[in-house]
Coordinates of C-alpha atoms in Angstrom, one line a residue:
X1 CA 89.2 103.3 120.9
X2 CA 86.8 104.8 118.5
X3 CA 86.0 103.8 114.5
X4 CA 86.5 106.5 112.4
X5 CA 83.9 108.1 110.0
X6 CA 86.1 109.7 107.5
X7 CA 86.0 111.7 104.4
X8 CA 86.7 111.1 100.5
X9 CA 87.9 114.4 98.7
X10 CA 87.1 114.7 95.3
X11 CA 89.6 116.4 93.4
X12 CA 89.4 115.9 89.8
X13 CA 92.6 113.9 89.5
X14 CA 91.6 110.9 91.7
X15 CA 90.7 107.8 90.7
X16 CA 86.7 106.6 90.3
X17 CA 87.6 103.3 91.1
X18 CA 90.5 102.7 93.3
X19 CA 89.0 103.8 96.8
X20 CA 85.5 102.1 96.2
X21 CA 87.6 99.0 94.8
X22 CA 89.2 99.4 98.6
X23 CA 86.1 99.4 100.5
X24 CA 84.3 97.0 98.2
X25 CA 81.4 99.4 97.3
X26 CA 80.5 100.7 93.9
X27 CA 81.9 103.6 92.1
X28 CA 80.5 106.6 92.1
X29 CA 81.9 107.7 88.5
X30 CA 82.6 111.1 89.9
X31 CA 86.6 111.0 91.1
X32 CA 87.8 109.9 95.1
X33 CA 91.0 111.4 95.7
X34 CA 91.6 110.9 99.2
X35 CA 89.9 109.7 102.2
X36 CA 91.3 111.8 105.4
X37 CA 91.6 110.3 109.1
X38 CA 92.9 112.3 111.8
X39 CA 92.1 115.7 113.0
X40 CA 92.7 118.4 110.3
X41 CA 90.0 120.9 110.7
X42 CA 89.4 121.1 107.1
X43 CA 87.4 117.3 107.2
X44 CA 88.1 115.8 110.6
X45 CA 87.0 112.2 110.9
X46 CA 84.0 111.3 113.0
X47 CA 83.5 109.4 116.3
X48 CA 81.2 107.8 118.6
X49 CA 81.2 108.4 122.2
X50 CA 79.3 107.5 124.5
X51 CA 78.3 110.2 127.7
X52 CA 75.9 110.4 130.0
X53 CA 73.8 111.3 127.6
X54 CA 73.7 108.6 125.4
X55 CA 75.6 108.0 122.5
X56 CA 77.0 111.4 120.9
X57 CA 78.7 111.7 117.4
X58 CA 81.7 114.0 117.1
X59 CA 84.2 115.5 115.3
X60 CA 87.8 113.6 116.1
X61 CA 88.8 117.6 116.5
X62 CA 86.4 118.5 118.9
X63 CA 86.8 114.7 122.1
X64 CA 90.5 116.5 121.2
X65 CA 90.2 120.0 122.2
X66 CA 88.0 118.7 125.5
X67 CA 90.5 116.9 126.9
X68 CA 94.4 117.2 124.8
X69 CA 96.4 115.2 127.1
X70 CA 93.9 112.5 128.1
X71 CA 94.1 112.2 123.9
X72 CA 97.2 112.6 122.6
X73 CA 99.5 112.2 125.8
X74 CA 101.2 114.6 128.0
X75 CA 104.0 114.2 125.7
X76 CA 102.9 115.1 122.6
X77 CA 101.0 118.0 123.7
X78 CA 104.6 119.5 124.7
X79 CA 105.6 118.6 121.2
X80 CA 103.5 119.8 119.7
X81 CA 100.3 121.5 121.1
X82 CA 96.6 120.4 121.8
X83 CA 96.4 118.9 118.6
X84 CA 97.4 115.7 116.2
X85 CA 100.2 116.3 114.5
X86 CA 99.8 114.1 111.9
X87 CA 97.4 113.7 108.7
X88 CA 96.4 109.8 107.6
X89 CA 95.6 109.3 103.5
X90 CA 94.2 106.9 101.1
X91 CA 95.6 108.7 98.3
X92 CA 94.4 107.3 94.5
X93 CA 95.7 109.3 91.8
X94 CA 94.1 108.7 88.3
X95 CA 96.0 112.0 87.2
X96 CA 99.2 113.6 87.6
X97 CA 98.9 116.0 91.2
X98 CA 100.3 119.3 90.9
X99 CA 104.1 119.6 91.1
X100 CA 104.6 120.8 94.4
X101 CA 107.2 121.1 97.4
X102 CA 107.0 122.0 100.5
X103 CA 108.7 124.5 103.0
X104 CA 110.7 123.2 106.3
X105 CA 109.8 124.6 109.6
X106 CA 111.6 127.8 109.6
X107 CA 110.4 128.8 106.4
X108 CA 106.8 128.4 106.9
X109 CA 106.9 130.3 110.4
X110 CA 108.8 133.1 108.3
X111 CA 106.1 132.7 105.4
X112 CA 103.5 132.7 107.7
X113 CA 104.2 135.5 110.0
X114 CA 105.2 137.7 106.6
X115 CA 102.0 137.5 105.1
X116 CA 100.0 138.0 108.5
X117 CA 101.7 141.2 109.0
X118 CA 101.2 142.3 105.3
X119 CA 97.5 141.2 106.3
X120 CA 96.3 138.7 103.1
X121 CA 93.4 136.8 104.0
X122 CA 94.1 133.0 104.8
X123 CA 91.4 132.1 102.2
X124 CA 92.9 134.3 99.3
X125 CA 94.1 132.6 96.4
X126 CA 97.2 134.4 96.2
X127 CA 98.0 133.1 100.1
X128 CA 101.1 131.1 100.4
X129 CA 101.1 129.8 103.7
X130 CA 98.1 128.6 105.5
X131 CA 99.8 127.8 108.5
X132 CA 102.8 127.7 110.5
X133 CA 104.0 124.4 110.1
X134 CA 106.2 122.1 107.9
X135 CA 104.8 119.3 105.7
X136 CA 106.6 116.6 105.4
X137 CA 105.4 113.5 103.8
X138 CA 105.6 110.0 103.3
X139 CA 103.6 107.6 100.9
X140 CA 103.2 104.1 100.5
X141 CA 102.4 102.1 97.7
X142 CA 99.6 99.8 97.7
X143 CA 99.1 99.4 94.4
X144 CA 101.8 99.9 91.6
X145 CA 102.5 103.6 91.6
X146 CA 104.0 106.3 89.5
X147 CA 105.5 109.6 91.1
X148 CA 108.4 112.1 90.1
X149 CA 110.8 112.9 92.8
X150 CA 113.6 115.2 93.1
X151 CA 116.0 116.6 91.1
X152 CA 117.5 114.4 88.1
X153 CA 121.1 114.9 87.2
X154 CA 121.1 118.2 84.6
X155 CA 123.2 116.5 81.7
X156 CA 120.0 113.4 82.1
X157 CA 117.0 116.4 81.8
X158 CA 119.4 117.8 79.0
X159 CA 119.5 114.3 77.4
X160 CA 115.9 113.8 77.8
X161 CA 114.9 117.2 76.3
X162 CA 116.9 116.8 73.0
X163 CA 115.6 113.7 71.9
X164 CA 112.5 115.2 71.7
X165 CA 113.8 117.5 68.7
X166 CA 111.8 120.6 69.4
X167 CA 114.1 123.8 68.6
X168 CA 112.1 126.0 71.4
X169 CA 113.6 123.4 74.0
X170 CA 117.3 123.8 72.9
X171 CA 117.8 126.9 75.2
X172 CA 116.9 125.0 78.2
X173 CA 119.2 121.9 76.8
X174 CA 122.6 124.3 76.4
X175 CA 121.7 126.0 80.0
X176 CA 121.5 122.5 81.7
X177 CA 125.3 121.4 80.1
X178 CA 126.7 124.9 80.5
X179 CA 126.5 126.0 84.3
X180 CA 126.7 124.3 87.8
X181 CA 124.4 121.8 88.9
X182 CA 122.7 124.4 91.1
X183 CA 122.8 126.8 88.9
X184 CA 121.2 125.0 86.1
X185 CA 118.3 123.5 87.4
X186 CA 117.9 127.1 89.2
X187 CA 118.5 128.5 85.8
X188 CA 115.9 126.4 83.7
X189 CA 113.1 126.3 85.8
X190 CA 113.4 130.2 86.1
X191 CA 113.3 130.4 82.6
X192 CA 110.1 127.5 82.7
X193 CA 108.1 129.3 85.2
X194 CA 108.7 133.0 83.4
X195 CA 108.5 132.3 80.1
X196 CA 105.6 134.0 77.7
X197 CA 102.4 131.6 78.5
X198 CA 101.8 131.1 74.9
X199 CA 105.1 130.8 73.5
X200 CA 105.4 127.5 76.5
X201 CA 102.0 126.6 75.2
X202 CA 103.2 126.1 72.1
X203 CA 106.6 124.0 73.3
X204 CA 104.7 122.3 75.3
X205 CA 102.2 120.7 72.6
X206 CA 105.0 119.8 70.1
X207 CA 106.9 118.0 73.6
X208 CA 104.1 116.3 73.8
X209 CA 103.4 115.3 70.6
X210 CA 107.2 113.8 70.6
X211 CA 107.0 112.3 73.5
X212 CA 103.9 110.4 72.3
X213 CA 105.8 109.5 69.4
X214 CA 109.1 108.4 71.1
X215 CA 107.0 106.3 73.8
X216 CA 109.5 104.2 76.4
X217 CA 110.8 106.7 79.0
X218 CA 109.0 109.9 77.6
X219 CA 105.7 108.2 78.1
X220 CA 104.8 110.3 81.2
X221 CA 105.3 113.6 79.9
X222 CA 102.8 112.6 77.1
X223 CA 100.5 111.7 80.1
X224 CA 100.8 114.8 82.0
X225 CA 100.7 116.9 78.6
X226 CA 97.2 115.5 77.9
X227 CA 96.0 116.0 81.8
X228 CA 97.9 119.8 81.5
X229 CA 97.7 121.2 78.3
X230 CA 100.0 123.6 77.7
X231 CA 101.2 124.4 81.2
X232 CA 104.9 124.9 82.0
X233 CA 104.9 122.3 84.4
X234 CA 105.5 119.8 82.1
X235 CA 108.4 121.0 80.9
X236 CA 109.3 121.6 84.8
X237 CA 108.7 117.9 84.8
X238 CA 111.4 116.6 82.6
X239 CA 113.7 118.3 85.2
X240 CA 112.7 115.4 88.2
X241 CA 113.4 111.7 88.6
X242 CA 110.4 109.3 87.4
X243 CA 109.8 106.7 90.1
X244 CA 108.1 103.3 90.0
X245 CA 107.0 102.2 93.5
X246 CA 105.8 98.6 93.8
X247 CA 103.2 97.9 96.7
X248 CA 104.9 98.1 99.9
X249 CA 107.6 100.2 98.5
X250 CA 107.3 103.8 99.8
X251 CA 109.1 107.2 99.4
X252 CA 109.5 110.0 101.9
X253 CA 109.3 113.9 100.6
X254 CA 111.3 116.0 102.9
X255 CA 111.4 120.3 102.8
X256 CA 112.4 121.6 99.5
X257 CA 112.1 118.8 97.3
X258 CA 109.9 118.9 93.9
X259 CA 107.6 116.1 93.6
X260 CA 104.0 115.1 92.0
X261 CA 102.2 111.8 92.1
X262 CA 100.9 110.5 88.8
X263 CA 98.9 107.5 88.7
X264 CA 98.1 104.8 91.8
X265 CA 96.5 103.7 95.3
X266 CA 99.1 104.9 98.3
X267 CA 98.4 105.4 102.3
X268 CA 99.8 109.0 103.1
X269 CA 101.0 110.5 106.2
X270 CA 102.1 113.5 106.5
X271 CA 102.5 116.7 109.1
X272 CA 98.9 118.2 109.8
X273 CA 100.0 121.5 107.2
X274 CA 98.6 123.2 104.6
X275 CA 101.6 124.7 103.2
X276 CA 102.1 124.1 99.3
X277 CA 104.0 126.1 97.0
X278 CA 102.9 124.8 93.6
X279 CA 105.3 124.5 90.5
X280 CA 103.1 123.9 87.7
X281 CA 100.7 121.3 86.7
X282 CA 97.9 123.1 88.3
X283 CA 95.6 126.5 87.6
X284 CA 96.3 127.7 91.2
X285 CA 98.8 130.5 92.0
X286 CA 102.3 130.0 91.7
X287 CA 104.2 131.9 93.8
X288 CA 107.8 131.9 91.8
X289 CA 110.2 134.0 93.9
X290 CA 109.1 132.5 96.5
X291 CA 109.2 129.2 95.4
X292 CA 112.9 129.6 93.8
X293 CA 113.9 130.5 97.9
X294 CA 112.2 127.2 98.4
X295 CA 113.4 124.5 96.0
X296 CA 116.6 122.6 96.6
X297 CA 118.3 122.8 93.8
X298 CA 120.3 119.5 93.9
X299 CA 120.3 116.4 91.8
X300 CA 119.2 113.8 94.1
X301 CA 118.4 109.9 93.8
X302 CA 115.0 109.1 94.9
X303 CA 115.3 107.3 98.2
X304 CA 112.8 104.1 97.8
X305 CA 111.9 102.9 101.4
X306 CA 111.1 99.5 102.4
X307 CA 110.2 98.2 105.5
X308 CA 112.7 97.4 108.5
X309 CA 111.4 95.0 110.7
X310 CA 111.1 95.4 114.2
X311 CA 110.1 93.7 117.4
X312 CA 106.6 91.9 117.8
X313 CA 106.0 91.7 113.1
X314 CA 106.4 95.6 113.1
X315 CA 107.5 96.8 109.9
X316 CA 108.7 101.0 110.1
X317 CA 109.5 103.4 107.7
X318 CA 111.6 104.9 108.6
X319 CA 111.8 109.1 108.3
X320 CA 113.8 112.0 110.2
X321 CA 110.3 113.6 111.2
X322 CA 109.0 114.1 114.5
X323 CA 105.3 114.5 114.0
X324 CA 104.7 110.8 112.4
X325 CA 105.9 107.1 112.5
X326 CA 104.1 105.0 110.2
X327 CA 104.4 101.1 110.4
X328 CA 102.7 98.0 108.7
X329 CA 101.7 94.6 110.7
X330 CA 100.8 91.7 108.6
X331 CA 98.9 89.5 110.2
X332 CA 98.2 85.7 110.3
X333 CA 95.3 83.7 110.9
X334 CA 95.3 81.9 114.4
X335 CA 98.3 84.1 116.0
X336 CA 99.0 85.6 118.7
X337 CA 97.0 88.6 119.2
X338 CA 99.8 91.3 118.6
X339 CA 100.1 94.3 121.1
X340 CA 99.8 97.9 119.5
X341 CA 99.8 100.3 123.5
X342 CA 101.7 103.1 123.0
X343 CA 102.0 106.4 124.7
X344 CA 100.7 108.3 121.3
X345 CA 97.7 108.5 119.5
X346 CA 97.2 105.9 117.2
X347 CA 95.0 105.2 113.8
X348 CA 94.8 101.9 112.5
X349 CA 94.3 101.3 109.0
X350 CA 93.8 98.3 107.5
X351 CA 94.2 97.2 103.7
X352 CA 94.2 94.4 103.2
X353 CA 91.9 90.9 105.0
X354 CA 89.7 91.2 107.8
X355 CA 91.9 92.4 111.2
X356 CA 89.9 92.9 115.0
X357 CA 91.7 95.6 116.7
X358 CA 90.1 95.1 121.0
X359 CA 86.6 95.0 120.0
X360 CA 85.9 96.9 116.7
X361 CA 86.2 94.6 113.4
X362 CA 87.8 96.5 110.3
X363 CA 87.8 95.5 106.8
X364 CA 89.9 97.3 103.8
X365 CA 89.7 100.6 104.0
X366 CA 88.3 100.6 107.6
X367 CA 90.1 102.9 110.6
X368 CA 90.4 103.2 114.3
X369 CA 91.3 106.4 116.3
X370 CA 93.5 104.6 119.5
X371 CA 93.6 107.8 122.5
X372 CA 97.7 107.8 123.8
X373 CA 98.4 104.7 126.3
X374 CA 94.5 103.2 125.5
X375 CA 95.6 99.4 125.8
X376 CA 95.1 97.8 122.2
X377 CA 95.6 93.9 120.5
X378 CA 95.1 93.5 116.6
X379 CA 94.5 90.1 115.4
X380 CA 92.7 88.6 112.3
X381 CA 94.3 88.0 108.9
X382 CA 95.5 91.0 106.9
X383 CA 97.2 94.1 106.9
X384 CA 96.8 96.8 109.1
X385 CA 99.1 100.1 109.1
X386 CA 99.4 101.9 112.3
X387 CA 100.0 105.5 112.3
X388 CA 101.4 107.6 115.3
X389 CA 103.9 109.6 116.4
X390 CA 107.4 109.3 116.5
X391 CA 108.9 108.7 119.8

């Protein structure tokens, strides 16, 4: 078992003070977006071991590749390869995330092995697919939290667009009550995404100025507006379900489905990928045909997960992926220790009190990396997540 050293990203739309507030440090002022444990190559966490040596620090990446199995378990290596197939996140949003979705598998192995062939660089900006692999996520709220999630039904975008009297929007209003579910929302945010860039500037401000105005229900799109001037996502907004998590609550984003976070502290986990296709909210490339072959264009109700118990205080969420389970123990004072062996890799997270897992103390904001069948007791007072894979 090894304490993780772990990275903060500092994208400009994370919070300055939810992550420190976690930790118990002070703020920087500059923004912490995410703090990363696991294994992806682009900030792998850090570890101690000790050899024959002496004490050696490591990348979590590199004690993998020496020895996979004696890691991660014979049986996730014939998953899933010599690596971790999941990402852990402390994710603290002080400003609406792009609008995003993600591919499933198929998709990103076509994606992938399409623009290898065609031979654009990995690093190019234009790139689509980084990898070869799905990305499926699920985040948990720790804090109140505000996300968009799916699909809302056409006629409730329609609704929500006319009461904002601006005439430019009318066109996307009659689509959205004239066609097919599908082929509406396909319809609209083709048109959205297309559209002349300063024409949808200009829509975009007087939106925002009336959803200001109206307040109540519009309130986010006046949020994003401000963060995303003039970008077609936010009209591309108005097309999704607004969500309100409350801490503990969580929601799972499978392939296909058009999300964005807004505002909040969350753990993440999702499938150790790269692949985005970005819908708007952002200055990156947006790749829109291929995008339109990703998006599901269905009306969907957000899915809010909560916990299901299980055996021994385990509390899953629970998700049709392979490459993660994600679980939450709250712990009591003077209990029995609770047993956490399992024939995966492991991180322990805690949030919340002060919890020992074997011999290393961790406080809020604190991990452990736990090698696949390492035997492993948590006790203390608090909450600690576990992370692994699913069996």
């Amino acid at each position: 078992m090894d304490r993780l050293s772990n990275t903060v990203r500092p994208y400009a739309w994370g919070s300055t003070t939810a992550i420190p507030a976690l930790l118990g440090i002070a703020p920087t002022g500059e923004p912490q977006a995410e703090m990363w444990m696991g294994a992806h190559p682009g900030a792998p966490s850090r570890i101690t071991r000790t050899t024959a040596s002496g004490e050696t620090e490591l990348a979590l990446t590199e004690a993998i590749e020496a020895d996979p199995e004696g890691e991660l378990g014979t049986a996730t290596v014939a998953r899933f390869g010599p690596r971790l197939p999941f990402l852990l996140k402390l994710l603290a949003a002080g400003a609406p995330l792009s609008l995003q979705v993600h591919p499933n598998l198929d998709q990103a192995r076509e994606g992938y092995a399409d623009e290898e062939a065609r031979g654009v660089p990995v690093d190019a900006p234009h790139r689509t697919y980084k990898d070869a692999n799905h990305k499926p996520e699920l985040i948990c709220a720790l804090t109140p939290f505000d996300g968009l999630c799916g699909f809302r039904r056409p006629t409730e975008a329609a609704d929500a667009m006319e009461a904002l009297g601006v005439d430019s929007l009318k066109p996307y209003v009659d689509l959205l009550r004239a066609h097919p579910e599908e082929a509406a929302l396909r319809e609209v945010l083709t048109a959205i995404l297309t559209a002349d860039p300063a024409e949808t500037a200009d829509t975009v401000a007087e939106a925002a100025a009336a959803a200001e105005r109206l307040g109540g229900a519009h309130a986010p799109y006046a949020r994003i507006a401000h963060n995303y001037p003039g970008d077609p996502g936010v009209l591309a907004a108005m097309l999704l379900n607004h969500v309100q998590l409350q801490p503990g609550e969580a929601l799972f984003l499978g392939a296909g489905v058009p999300h964005a976070y807004l505002d909040g502290l969350g753990v993440e986990i999702m499938a150790n990928s790269d692949n985005v296709l970005r819908c708007g909210l952002t200055p990156k490339h947006i790749d829109v045909p291929e995008l339109l072959r990703i998006v599901r264009f269905e009306a969907t109700e957000p899915g809010v997960l909560r916990p299901e118990a299980a055996p021994s205080g385990e509390e899953r969420y629970e998700t049709p992926v392979d490459e993660f389970a994600l679980s939450r123990y709250t712990l009591a004072s003077g209990a029995a220790p609770t047993g956490l062996t399992a024939p995966t890799p492991q991180i322990l997270l805690c949030t919340a009190g002060s919890v020992t897992v074997g011999e290393l103390a961790l406080g809020p904001g604190e991990s452990a990396y736990v090698p696949a069948g390492e035997t492993v007791e948590a006790a203390g007072a608090g909450t600690l997540f576990r992370a692994t894979v699913a069996a």
